[in-house]
mmCIF file of C-alpha atoms in Angstrom:
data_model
loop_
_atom_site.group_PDB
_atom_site.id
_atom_site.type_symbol
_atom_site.label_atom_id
_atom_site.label_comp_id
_atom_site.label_asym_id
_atom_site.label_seq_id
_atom_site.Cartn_x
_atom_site.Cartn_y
_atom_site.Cartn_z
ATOM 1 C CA UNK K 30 0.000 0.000 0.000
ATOM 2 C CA UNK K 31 1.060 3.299 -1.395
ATOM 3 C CA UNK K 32 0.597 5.318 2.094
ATOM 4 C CA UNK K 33 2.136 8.794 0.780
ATOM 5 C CA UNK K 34 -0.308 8.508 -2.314
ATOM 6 C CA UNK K 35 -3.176 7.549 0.020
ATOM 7 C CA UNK K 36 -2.651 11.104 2.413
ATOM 8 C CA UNK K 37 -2.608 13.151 -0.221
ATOM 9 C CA UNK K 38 -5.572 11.495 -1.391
ATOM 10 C CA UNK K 39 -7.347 12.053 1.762
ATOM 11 C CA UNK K 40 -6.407 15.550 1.934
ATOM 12 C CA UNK K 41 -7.621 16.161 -1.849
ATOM 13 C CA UNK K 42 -10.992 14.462 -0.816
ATOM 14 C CA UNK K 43 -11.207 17.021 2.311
ATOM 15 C CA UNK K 44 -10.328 20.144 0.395
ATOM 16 C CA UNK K 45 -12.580 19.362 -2.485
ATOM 17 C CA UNK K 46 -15.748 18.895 0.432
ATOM 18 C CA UNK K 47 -15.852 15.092 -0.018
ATOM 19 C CA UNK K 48 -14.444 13.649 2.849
ATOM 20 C CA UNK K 49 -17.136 14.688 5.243
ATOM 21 C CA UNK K 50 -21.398 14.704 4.307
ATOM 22 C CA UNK K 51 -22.311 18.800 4.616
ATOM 23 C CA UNK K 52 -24.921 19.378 7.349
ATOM 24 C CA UNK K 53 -27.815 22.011 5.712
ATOM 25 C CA UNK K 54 -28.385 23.462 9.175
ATOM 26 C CA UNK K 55 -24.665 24.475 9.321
ATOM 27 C CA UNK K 56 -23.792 28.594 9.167
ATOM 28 C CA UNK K 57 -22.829 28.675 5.676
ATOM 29 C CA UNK K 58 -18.693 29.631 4.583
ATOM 30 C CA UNK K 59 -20.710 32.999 3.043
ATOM 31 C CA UNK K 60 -21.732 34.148 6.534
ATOM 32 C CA UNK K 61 -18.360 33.715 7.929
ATOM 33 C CA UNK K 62 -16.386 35.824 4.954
ATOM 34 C CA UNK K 63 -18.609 38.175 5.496
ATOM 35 C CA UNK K 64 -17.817 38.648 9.541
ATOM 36 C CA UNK K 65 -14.465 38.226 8.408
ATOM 37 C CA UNK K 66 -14.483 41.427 6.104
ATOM 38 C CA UNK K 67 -16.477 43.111 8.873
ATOM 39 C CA UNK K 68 -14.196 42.311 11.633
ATOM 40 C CA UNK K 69 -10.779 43.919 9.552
ATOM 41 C CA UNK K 70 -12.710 46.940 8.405
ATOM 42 C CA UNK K 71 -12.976 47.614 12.161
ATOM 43 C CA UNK K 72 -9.385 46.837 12.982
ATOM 44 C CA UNK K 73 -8.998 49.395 10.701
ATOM 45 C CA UNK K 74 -10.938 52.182 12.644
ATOM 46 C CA UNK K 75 -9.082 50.655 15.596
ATOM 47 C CA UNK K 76 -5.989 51.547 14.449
ATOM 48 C CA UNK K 77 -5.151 47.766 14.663
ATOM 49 C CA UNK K 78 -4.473 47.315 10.759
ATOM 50 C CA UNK K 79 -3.793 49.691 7.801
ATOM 51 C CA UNK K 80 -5.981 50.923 5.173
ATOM 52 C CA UNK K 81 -3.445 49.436 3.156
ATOM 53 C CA UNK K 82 -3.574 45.940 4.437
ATOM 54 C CA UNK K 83 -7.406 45.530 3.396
ATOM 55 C CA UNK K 84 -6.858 47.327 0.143
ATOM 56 C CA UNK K 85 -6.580 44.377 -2.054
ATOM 57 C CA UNK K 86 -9.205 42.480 -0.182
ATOM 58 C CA UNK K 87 -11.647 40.813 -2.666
ATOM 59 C CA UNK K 88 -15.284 39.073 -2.871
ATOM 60 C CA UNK K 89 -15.653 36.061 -4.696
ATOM 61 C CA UNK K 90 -19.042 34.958 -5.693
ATOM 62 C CA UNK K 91 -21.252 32.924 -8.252
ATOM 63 C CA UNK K 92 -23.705 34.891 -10.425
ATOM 64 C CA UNK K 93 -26.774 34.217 -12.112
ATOM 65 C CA UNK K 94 -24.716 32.572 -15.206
ATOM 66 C CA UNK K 95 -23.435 30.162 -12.325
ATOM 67 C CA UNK K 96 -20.518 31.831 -13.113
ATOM 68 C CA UNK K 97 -17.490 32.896 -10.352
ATOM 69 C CA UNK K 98 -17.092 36.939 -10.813
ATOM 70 C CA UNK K 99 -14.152 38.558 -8.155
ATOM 71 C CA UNK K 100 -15.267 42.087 -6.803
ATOM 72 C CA UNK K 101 -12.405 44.575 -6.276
ATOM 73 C CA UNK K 102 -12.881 47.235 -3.466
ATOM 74 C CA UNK K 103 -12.416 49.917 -6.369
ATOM 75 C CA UNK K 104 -15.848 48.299 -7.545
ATOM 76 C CA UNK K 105 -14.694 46.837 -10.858
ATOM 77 C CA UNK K 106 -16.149 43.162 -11.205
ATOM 78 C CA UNK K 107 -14.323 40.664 -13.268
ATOM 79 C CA UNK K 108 -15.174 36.583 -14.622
ATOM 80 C CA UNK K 109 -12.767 34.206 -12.922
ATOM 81 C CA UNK K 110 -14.314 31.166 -13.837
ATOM 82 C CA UNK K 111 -10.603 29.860 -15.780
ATOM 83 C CA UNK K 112 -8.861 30.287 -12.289
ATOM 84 C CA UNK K 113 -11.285 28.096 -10.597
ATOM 85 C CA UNK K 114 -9.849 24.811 -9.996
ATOM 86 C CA UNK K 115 -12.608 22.432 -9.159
ATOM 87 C CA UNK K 116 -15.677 22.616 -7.773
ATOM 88 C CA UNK K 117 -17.268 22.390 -4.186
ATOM 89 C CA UNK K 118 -20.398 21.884 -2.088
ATOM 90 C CA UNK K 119 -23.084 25.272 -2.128
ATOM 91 C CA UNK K 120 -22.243 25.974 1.043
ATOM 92 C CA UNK K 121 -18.712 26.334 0.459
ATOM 93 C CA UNK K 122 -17.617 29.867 -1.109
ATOM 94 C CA UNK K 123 -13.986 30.945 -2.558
ATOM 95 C CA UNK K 124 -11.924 33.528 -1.054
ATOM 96 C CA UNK K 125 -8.495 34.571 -2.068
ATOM 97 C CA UNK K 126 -5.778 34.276 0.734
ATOM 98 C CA UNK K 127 -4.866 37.708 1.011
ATOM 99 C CA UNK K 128 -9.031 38.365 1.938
ATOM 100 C CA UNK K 129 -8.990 35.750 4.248
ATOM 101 C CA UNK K 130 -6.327 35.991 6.438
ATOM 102 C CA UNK K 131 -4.263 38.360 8.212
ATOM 103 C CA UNK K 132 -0.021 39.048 7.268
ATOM 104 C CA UNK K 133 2.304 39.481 10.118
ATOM 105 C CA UNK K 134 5.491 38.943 8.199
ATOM 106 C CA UNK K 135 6.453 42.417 9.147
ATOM 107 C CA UNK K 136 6.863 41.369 12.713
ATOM 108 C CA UNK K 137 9.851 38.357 11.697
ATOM 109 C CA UNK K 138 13.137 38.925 11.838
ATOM 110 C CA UNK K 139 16.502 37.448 11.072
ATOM 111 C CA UNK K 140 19.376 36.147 13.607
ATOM 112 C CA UNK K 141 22.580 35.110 11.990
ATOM 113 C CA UNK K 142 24.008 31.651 12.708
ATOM 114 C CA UNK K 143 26.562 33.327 14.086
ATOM 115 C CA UNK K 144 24.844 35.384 16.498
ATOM 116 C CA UNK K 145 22.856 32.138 17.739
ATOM 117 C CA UNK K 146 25.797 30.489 18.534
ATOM 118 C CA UNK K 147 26.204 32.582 21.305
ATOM 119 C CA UNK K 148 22.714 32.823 22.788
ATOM 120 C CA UNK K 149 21.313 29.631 25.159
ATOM 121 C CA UNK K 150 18.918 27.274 23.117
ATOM 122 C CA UNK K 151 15.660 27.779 24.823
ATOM 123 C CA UNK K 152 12.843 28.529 22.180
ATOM 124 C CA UNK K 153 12.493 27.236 18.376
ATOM 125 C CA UNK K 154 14.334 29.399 15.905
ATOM 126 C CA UNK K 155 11.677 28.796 12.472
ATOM 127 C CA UNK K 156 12.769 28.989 8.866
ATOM 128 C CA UNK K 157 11.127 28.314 5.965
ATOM 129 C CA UNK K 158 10.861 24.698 6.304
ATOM 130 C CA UNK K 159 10.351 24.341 10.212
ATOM 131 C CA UNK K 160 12.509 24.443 13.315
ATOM 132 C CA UNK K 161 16.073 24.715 12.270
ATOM 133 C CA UNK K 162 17.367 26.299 15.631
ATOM 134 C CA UNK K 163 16.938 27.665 18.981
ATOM 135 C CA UNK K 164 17.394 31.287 20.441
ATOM 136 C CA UNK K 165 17.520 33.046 23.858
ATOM 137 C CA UNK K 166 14.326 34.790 23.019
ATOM 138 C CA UNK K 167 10.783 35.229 21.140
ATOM 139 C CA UNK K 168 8.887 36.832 18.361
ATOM 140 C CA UNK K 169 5.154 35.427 19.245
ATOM 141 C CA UNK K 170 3.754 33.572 21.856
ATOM 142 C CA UNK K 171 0.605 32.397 19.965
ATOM 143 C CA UNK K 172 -0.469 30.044 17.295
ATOM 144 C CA UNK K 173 0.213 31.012 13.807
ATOM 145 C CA UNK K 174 0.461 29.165 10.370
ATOM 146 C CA UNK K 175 4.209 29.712 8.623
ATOM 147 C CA UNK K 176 4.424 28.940 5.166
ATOM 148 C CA UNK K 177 8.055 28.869 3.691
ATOM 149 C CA UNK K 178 8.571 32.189 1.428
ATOM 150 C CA UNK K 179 11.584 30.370 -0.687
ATOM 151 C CA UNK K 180 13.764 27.713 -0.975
ATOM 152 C CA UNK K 181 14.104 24.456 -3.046
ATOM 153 C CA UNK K 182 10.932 22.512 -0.588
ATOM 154 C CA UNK K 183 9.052 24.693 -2.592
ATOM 155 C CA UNK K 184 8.853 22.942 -5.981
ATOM 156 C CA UNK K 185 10.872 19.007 -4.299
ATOM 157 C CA UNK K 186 7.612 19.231 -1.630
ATOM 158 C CA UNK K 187 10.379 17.095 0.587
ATOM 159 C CA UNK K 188 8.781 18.679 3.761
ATOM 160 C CA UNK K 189 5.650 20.472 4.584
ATOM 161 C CA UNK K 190 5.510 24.274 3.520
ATOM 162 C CA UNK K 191 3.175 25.417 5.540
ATOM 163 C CA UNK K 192 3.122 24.191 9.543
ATOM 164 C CA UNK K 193 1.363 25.874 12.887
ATOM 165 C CA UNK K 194 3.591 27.214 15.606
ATOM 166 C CA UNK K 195 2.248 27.688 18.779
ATOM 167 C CA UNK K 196 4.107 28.877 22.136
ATOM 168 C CA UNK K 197 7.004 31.211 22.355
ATOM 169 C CA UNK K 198 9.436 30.758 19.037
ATOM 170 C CA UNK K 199 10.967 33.058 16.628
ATOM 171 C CA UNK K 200 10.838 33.691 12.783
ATOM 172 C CA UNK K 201 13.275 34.424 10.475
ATOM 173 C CA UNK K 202 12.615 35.782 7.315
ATOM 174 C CA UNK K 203 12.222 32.606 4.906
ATOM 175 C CA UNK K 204 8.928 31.851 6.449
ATOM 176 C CA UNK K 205 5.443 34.024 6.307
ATOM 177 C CA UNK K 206 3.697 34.482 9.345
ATOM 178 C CA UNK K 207 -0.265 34.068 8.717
ATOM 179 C CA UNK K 208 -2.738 34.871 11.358
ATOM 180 C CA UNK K 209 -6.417 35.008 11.250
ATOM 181 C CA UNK K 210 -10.036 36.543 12.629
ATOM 182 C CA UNK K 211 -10.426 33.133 14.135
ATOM 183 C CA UNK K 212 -7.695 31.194 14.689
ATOM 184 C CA UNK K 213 -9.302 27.987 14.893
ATOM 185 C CA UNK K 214 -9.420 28.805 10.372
ATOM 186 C CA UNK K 215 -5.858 28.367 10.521
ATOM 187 C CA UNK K 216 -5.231 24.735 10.915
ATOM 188 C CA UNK K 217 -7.506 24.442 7.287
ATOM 189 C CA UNK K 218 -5.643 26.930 5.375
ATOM 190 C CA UNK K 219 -2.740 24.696 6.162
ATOM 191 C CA UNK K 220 -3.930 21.798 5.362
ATOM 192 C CA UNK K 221 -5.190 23.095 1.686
ATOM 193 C CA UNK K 222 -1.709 25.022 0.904
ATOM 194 C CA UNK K 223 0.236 21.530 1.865
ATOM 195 C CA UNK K 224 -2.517 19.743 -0.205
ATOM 196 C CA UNK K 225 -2.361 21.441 -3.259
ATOM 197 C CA UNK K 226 0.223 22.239 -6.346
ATOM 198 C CA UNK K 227 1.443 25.903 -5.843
ATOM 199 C CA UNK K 228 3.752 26.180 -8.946
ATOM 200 C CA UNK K 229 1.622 28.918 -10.997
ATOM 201 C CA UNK K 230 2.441 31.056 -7.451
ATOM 202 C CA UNK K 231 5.766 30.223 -7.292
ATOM 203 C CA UNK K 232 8.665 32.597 -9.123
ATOM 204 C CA UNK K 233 12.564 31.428 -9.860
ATOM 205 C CA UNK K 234 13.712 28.054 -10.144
ATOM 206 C CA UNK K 235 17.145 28.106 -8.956
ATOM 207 C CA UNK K 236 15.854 30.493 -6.107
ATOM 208 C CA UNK K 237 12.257 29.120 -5.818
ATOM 209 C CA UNK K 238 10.179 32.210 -3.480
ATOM 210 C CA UNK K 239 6.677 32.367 -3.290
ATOM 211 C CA UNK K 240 6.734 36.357 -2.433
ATOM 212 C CA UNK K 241 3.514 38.147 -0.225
ATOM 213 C CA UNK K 242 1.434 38.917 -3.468
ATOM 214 C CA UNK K 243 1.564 35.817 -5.224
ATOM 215 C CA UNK K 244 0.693 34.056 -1.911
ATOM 216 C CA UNK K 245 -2.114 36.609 -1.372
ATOM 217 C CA UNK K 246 -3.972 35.946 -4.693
ATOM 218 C CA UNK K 247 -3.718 31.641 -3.684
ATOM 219 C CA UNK K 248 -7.731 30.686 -4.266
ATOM 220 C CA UNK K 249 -8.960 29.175 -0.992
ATOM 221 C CA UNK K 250 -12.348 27.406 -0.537
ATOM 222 C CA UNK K 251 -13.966 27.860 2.412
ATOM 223 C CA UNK K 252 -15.949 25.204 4.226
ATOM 224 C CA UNK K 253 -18.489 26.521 6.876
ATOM 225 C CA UNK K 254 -16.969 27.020 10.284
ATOM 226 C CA UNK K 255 -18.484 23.887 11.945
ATOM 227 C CA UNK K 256 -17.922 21.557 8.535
ATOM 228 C CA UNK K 257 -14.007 23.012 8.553
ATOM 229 C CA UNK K 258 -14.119 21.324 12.198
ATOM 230 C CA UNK K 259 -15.712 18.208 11.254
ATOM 231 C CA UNK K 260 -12.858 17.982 8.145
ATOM 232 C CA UNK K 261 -10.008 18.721 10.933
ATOM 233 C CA UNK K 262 -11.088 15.485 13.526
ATOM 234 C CA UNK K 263 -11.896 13.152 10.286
ATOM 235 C CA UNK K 264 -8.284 13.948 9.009
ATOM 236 C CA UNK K 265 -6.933 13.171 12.682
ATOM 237 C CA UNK K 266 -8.145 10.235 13.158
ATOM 238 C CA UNK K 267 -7.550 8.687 9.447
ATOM 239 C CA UNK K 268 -3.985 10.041 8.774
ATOM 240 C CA UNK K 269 -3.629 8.376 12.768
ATOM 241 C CA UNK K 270 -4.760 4.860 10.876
ATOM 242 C CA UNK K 271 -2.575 5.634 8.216
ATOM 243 C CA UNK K 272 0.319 6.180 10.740
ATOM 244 C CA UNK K 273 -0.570 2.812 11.875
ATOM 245 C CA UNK K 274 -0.218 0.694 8.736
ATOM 246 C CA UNK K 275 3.266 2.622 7.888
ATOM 247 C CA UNK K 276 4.326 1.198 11.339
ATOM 248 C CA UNK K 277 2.863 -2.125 10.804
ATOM 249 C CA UNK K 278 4.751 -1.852 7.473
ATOM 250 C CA UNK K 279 8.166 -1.363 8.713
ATOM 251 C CA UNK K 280 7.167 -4.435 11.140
ATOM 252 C CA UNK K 281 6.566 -6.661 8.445
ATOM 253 C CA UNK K 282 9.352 -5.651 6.524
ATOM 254 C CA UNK K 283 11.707 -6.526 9.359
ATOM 255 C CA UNK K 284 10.386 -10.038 9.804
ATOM 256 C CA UNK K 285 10.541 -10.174 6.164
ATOM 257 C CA UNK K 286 14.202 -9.547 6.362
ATOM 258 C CA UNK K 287 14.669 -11.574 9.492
ATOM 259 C CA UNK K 288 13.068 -14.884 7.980
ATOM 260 C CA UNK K 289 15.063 -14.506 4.748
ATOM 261 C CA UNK K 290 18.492 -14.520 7.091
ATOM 262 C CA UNK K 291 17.459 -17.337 9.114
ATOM 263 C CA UNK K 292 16.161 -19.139 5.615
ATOM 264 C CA UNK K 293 19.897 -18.660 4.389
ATOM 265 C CA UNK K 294 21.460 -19.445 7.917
ATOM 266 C CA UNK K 295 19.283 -22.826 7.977
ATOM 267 C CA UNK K 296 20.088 -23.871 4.421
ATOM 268 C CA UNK K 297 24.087 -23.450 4.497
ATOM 269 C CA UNK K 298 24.017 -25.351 7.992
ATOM 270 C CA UNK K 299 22.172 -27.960 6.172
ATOM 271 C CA UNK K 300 19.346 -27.550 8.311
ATOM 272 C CA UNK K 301 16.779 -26.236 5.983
ATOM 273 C CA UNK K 302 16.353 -29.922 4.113
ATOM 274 C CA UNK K 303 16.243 -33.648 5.644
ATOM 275 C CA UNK K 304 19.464 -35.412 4.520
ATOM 276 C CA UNK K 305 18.683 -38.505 2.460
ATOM 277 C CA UNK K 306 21.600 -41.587 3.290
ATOM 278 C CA UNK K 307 21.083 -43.062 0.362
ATOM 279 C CA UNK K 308 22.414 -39.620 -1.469
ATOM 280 C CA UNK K 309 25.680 -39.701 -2.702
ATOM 281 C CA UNK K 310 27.827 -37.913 -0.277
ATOM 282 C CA UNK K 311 29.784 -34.650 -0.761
ATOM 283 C CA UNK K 312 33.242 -36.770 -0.463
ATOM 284 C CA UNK K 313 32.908 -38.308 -3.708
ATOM 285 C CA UNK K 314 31.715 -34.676 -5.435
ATOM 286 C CA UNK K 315 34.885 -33.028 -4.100
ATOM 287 C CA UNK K 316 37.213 -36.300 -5.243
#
């Protein structure tokens, strides 16, 4: 059993709404962008974000043609049925990343490998693809979602690119720090960016970097609050039985290994076979 091909199959299922049965009565994802939108306009007035950090903010929505048309907060409307990628359950609505979440990169910051060799190792040091050290001190003490800005994990997909990081840790600069309204929405965002092929996003090859406005414009689809929940605790539990069977794999692989040694072992001790007397013995072979 193929159990890389069948997580990635499990996550494609849950971003695409198939891996959980949608519940009518739920709030649906439209009510939820729409507090969302709400909520940052009044950061705004309370001095908590930047009229330029809700600039670029988009709606999404389907329109009589069953059609997806993006609004722009200049008013113009325009078709984006091409960038659509697949389709999802009515209750579900598409958001672009930059509308949906909130960009803290500007609180990150680079210490040298040199400077953190003389510091204590007491709290995780993040780059773009996870903990790659430990510093003296701390950025955040909260949960956000990094996502690696550059580097070749980018297009080999050798490690996760994006990952939560909760507690006291610090950020360098290879990794952008995402937070959100809600920060339950997180864990979901993450799962969908390691889920899905980010290539048209992506710029340089020999320097792959997936810069703040290409990551902004990534198409997300939104499951309603409670459904994004349900997705979350399916996912736990099946990747867990997946876990299980990789295990189980190694297990069998060993006593595969062990049984072919002793199989060798028995046959050049000339255990493996009854001897027959009436064979011709080995003494007259060798003369």
């Amino acid at each position: 059993m193929d159990t890389k091909a069948l997580r990635q199959k499990i996550l494609d299922l849950a971003i695409r709404g198939k891996l959980v049965p949608q519940d009518p009565n739920d709030e649906p994802a439209s009510v939820l962008l729409e507090r969302i939108r709400a909520e940052k306009q009044q950061m705004v007035k309370d001095g908590k974000l930047k009229p330029k950090d809700i600039k670029n903010d988009t709606v999404i929505f389907k329109d009589d043609d069953n059609l997806h048309y993006e609004k722009f907060s200049g008013g113009t409307v325009k078709c984006i049925e091409d960038e659509i990628p697949f389709d999802v359950p009515n209750n579900w609505e598409w958001c672009r990343f930059g509308s949906y979440t909130l960009n803290r990169d500007s609180e990150r910051k680079p210490v040298s490998s040199v400077q953190r060799k003389k510091v204590k190792k007491i709290y995780d040091y993040y780059g773009a693809s996870g903990v790659i050290d430990q510093t003296d001190s701390f950025l955040f003490d909260e949960e956000l979602l990094l996502i690696g800005e550059d580097g070749a994990n980018l297009l080999a997909r050798t490690k996760p690119i994006a990952f939560l990081a909760d507690g006291k840790y610090w950020v360098n600069n290879h990794a952008h720090c995402i937070d959100s309204i809600d920060k339950r929405l997180l864990k979901f965002i993450c799962i969908y960016i390691n889920a899905i092929n980010l290539f048209q996003y992506i710029t340089g090859s020999a320097q792959p970097k997936l810069n703040q406005d290409n990551m902004n414009k990534i198409l997300i689809p939104i499951p309603p609050k409670a459904e994004q929940e349900k997705i979350l605790e399916s996912i736990k539990i099946i990747l867990s039985n997946i876990n299980d069977i990789d295990l189980l794999k190694v297990k069998l692989q060993s006593n595969i290994a062990n049984a072919k040694s002793k199989i060798l072992d028995l046959a050049i001790r000339g255990k493996l076979v009854p001897q027959n007397p009436n064979d011709e013995p080995a003494s007259v072979l060798l003369e």
